[in-house]
Short mmCIF file of C-alpha atoms and ligand atoms in Angstrom, two decimals:
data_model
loop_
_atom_site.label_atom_id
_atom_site.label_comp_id
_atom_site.label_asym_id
_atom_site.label_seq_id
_atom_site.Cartn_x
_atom_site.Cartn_y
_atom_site.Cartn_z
CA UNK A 72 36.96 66.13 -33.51
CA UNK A 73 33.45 64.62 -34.25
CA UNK A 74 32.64 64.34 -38.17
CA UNK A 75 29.71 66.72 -36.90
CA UNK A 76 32.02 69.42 -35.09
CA UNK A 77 34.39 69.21 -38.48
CA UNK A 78 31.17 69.33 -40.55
CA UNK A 79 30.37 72.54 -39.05
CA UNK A 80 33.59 74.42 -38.85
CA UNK A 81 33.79 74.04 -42.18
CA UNK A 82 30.27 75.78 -43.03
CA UNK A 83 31.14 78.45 -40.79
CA UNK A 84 34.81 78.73 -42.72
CA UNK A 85 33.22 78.24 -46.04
CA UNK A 86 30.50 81.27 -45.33
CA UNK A 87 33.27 83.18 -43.86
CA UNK A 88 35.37 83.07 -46.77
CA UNK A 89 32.43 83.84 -49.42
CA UNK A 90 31.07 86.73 -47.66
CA UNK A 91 33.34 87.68 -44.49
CA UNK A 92 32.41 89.31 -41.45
CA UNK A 93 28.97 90.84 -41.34
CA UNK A 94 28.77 93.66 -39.11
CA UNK A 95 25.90 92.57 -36.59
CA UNK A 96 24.50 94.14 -34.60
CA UNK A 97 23.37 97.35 -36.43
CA UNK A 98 23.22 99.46 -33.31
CA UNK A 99 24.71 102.00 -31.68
CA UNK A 100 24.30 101.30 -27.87
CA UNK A 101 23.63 98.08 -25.72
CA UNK A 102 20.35 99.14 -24.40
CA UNK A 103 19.55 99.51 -28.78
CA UNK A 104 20.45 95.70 -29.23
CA UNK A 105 18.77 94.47 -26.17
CA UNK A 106 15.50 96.21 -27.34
CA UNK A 107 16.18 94.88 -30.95
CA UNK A 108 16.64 91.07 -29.00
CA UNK A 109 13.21 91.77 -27.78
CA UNK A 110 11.65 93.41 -30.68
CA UNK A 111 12.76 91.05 -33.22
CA UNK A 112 10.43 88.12 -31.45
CA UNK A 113 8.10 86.53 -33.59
CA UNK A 114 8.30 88.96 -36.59
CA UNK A 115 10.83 89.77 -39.84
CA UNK A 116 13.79 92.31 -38.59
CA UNK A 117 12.38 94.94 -41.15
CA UNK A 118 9.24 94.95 -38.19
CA UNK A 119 11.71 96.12 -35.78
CA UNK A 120 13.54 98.29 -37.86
CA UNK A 121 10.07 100.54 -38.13
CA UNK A 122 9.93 100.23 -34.23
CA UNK A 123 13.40 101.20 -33.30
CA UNK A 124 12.75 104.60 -35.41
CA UNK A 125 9.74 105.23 -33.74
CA UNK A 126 11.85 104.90 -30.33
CA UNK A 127 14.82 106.71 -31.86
CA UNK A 128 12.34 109.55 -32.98
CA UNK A 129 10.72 109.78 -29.74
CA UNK A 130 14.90 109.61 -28.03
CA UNK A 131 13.03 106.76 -26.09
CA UNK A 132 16.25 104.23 -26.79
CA UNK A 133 17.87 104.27 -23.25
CA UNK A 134 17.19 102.43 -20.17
CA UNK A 135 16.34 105.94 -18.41
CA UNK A 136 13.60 106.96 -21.10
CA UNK A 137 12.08 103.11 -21.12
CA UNK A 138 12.19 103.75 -17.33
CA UNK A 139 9.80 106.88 -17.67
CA UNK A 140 7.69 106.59 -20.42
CA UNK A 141 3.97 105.36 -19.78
CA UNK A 142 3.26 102.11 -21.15
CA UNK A 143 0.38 103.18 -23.48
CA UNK A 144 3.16 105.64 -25.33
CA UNK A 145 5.64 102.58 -25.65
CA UNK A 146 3.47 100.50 -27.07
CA UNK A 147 2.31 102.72 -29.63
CA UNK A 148 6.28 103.15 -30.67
CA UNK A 149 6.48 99.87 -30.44
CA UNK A 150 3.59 98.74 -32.29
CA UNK A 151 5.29 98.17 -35.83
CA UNK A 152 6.84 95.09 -34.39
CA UNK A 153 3.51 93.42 -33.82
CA UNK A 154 2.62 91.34 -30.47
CA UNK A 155 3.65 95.64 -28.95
CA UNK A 156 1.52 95.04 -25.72
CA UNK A 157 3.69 92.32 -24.21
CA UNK A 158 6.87 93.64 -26.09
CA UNK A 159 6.27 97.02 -24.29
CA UNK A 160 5.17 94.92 -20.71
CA UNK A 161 8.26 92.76 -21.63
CA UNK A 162 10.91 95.62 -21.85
CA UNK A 163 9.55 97.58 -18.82
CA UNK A 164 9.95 94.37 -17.02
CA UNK A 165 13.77 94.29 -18.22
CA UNK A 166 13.91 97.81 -17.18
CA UNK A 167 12.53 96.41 -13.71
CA UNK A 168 15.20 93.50 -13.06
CA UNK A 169 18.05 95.73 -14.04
CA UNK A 170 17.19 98.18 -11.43
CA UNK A 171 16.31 96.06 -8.83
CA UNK A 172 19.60 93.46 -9.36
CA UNK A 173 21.95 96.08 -10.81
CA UNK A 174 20.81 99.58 -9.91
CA UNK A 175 19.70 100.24 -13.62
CA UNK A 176 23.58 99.68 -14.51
CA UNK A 177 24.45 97.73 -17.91
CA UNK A 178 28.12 97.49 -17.21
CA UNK A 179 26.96 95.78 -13.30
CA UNK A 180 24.89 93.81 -15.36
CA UNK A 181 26.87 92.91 -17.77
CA UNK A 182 30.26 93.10 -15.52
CA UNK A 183 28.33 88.98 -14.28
CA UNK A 184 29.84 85.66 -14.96
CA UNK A 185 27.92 84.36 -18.32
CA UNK A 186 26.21 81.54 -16.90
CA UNK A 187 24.92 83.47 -14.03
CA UNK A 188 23.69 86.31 -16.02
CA UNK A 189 22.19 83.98 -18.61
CA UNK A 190 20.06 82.05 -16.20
CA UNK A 191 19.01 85.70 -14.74
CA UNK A 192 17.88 86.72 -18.30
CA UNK A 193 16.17 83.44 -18.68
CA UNK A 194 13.93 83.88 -15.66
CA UNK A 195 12.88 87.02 -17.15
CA UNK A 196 9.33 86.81 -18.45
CA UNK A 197 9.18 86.92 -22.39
CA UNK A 198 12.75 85.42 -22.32
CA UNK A 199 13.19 82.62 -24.07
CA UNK A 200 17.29 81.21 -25.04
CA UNK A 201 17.48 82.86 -28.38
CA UNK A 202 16.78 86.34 -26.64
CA UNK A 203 19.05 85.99 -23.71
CA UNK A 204 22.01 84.67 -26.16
CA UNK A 205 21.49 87.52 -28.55
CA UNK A 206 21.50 90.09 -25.36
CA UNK A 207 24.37 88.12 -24.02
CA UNK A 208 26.52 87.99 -27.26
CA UNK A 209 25.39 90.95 -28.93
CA UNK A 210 25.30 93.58 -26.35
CA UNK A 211 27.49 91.97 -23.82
CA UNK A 212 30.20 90.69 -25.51
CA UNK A 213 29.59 87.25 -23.51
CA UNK A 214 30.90 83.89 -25.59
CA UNK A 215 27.20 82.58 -25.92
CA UNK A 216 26.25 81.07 -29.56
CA UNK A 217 22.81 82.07 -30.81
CA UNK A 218 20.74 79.33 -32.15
CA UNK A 219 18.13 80.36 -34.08
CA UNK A 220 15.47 78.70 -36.47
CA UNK A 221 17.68 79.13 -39.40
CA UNK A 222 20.53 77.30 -37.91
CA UNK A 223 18.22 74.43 -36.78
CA UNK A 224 16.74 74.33 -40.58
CA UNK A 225 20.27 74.34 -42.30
CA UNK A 226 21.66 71.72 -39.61
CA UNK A 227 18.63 69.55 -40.39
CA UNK A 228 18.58 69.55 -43.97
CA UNK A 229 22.49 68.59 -43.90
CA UNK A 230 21.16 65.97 -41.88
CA UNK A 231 23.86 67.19 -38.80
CA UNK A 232 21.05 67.33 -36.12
CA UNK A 233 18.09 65.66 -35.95
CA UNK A 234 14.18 66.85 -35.51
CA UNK A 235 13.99 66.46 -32.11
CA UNK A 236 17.15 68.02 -31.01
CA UNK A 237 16.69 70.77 -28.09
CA UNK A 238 18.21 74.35 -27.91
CA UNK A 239 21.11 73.76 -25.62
CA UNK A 240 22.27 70.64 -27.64
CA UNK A 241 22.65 72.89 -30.81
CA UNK A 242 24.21 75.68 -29.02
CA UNK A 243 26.76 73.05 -27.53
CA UNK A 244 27.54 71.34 -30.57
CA UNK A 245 27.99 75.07 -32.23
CA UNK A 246 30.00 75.93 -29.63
CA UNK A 247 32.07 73.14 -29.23
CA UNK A 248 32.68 73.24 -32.87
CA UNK A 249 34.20 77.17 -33.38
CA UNK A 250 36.52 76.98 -29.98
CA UNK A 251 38.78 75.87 -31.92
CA UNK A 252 38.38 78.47 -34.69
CA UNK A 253 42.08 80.31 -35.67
CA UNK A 254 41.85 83.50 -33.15
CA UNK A 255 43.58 85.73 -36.52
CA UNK A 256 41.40 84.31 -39.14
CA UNK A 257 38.50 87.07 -39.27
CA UNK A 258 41.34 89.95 -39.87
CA UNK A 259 42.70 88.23 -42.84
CA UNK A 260 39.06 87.90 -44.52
CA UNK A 261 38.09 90.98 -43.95
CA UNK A 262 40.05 92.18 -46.97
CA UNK A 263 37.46 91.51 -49.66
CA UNK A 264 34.20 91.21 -47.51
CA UNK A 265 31.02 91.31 -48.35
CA UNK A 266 29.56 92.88 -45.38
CA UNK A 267 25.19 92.83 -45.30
CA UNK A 268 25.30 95.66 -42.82
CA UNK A 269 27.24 99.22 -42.43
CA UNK A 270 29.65 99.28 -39.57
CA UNK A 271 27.95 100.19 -36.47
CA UNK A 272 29.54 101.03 -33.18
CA UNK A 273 28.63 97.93 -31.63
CA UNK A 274 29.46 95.89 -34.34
CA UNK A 275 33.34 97.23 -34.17
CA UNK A 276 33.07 97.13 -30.09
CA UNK A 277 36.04 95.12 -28.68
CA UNK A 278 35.54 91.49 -27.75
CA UNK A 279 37.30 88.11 -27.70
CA UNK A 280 38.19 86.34 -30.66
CA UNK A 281 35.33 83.67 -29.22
CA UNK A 282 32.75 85.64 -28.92
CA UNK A 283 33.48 87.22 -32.62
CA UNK A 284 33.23 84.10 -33.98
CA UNK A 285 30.13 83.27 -32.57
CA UNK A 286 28.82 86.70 -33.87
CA UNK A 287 29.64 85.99 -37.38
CA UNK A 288 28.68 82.73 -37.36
CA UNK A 289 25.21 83.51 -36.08
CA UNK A 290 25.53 86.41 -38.86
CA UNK A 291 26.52 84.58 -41.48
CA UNK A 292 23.73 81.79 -40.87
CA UNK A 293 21.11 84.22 -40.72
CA UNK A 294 22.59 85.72 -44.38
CA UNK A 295 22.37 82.02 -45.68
CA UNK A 296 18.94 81.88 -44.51
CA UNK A 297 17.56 85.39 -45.83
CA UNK A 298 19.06 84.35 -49.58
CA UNK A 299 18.94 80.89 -49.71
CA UNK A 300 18.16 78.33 -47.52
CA UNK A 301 14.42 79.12 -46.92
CA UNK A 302 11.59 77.38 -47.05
CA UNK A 303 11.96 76.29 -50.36
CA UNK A 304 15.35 76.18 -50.55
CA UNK A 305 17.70 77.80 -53.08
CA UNK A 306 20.82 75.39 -53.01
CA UNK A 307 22.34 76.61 -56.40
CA UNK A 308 24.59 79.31 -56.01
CA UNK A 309 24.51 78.46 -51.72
CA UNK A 310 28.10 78.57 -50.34
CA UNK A 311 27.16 75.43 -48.31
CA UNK A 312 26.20 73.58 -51.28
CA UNK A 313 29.59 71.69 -51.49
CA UNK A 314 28.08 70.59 -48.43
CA UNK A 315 24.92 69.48 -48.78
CA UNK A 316 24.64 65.26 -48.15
CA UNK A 317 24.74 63.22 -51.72
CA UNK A 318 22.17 61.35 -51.52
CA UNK A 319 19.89 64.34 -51.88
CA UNK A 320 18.47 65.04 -54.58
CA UNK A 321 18.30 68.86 -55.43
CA UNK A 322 15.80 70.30 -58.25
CA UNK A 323 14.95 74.11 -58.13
CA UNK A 324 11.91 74.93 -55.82
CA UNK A 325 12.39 71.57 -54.08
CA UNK A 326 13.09 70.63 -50.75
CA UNK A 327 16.36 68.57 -50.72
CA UNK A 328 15.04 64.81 -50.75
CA UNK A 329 16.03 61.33 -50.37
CA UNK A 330 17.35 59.85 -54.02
CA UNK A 331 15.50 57.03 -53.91
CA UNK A 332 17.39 53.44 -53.28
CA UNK A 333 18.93 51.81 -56.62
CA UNK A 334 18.01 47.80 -57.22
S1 SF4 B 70 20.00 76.26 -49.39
FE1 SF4 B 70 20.51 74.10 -49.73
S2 SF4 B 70 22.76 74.05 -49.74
FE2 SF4 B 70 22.14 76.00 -48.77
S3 SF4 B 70 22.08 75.57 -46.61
FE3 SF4 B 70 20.02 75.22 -47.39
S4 SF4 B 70 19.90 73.02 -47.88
FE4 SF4 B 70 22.07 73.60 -47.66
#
């Protein structure tokens, strides 16, 4: 294995162990996390929290409801999650696909080989990677990895990736990096977890050890981004601190930097 593969099994062991599985998604149907994977665009997930209550109030969170209701209602519900003309054009036009190609059926849909379905989902207007991974993973139980801007930002400040690097490269390298993963390791650390969300019914749904591991990690990153590695980053106390290259220099409320060269 590639010091970069090792380099990142350990950050995903080393997260697991400090805070354990994570619960994501915080839904209770697939229809719930594919709207949250389209919601969640461009905005913070306490945005689409206020949305998805609005649609829960209004019992519009199904794929028969999002059939029926007018446009102009949806986007009002959707509205707290900013951009809520195209997200409301953007999940009528899911609505659209999965009648046509599956005859409004989730488990058809879903029932697909991965890459097929992903390359579906990608064709989709409004669909970028990160949303068809998340709809993939998340909602179908498919063994995608979700690459996001906080993995990118963590990778690139450990100086695993460079700037340049593209989406499928990242998800590859993630990827190739956790299939190796032990298959009983997430039972054992789930004694002593410190869990960011409640237990959801789609966060307990049966899947393969794979694509659990892809839904912590993704979990787990996106924990280490919230508290620490931000923009400014907050390296003390970060469980991937042990990690971080040493030749950076870290002060609080600085970005990790280059110690300059000795003479
Ligand atoms: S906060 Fe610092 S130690 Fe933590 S992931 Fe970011 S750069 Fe690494």
């Amino acid at each position: 294995m590639s010091k970069a593969l090792s380099s990142i099994r350990e950050y995903y062991l080393a997260l697991l162990r400090r805070w354990g599985p994570q619960n994501w998604w915080p839904a209770q149907s697939r229809f719930e996390v594919i709207a949250g994977a389209y919601l969640t665009q461009n905005t913070a997930w306490i945005n689409v929290e206020k949305a998805m209550m609005n649609l829960r109030q209004a019992r519009a969170l199904s794929v028969s409801r999002i059939r029926k209701i007018p446009i102009t209602e949806l986007e009002q519900l959707v509205r707290p999650s900013g951009y809520f003309r195209q997200k409301a054009q953007r999940l009528k036009t899911f609505i659209a696909y999965l009648d046509e190609k599956y005859g409004g059926s989730l488990d058809r849909m879903f029932s697909q080989e991965t890459q097929k379905l992903r390359a579906e989902l990608l064709a989709l207007n409004g669909v970028g990677p990160e949303t068809a991974d998340s709809i993939l993973l998340y909602a179908g139980n498919h063994p995608v990895f979700v690459v996001d801007a906080y993995t990118r930002r963590i990778l690139e400040r450990h100086r695993i990736i460079g700037k340049k690097i593209g989406y499928e490269e990242i998800r590859n390298l993630i990827e190739s990096a956790i299939s190796s993963t032990e298959p009983e390791l997430l039972k054992v650390l789930e004694q002593g977890a410190e869990p960011r969300h409640p237990v959801s019914r789609m966060s307990r749904m049966q899947r393969s050890h794979l694509a659990q591991h892809y839904n912590e990690f993704h979990a787990l990153i996106v924990r280490t981004g919230n508290e620490f590695c931000r923009s400014i980053p907050r390296c003390e106390g970060c469980p991937l601190r042990p990690f971080l290259p040493r030749h950076f220099v870290l002060t609080g409320g600085q970005q990790p930097r280059r110690r300059p060269n000795r003479k």
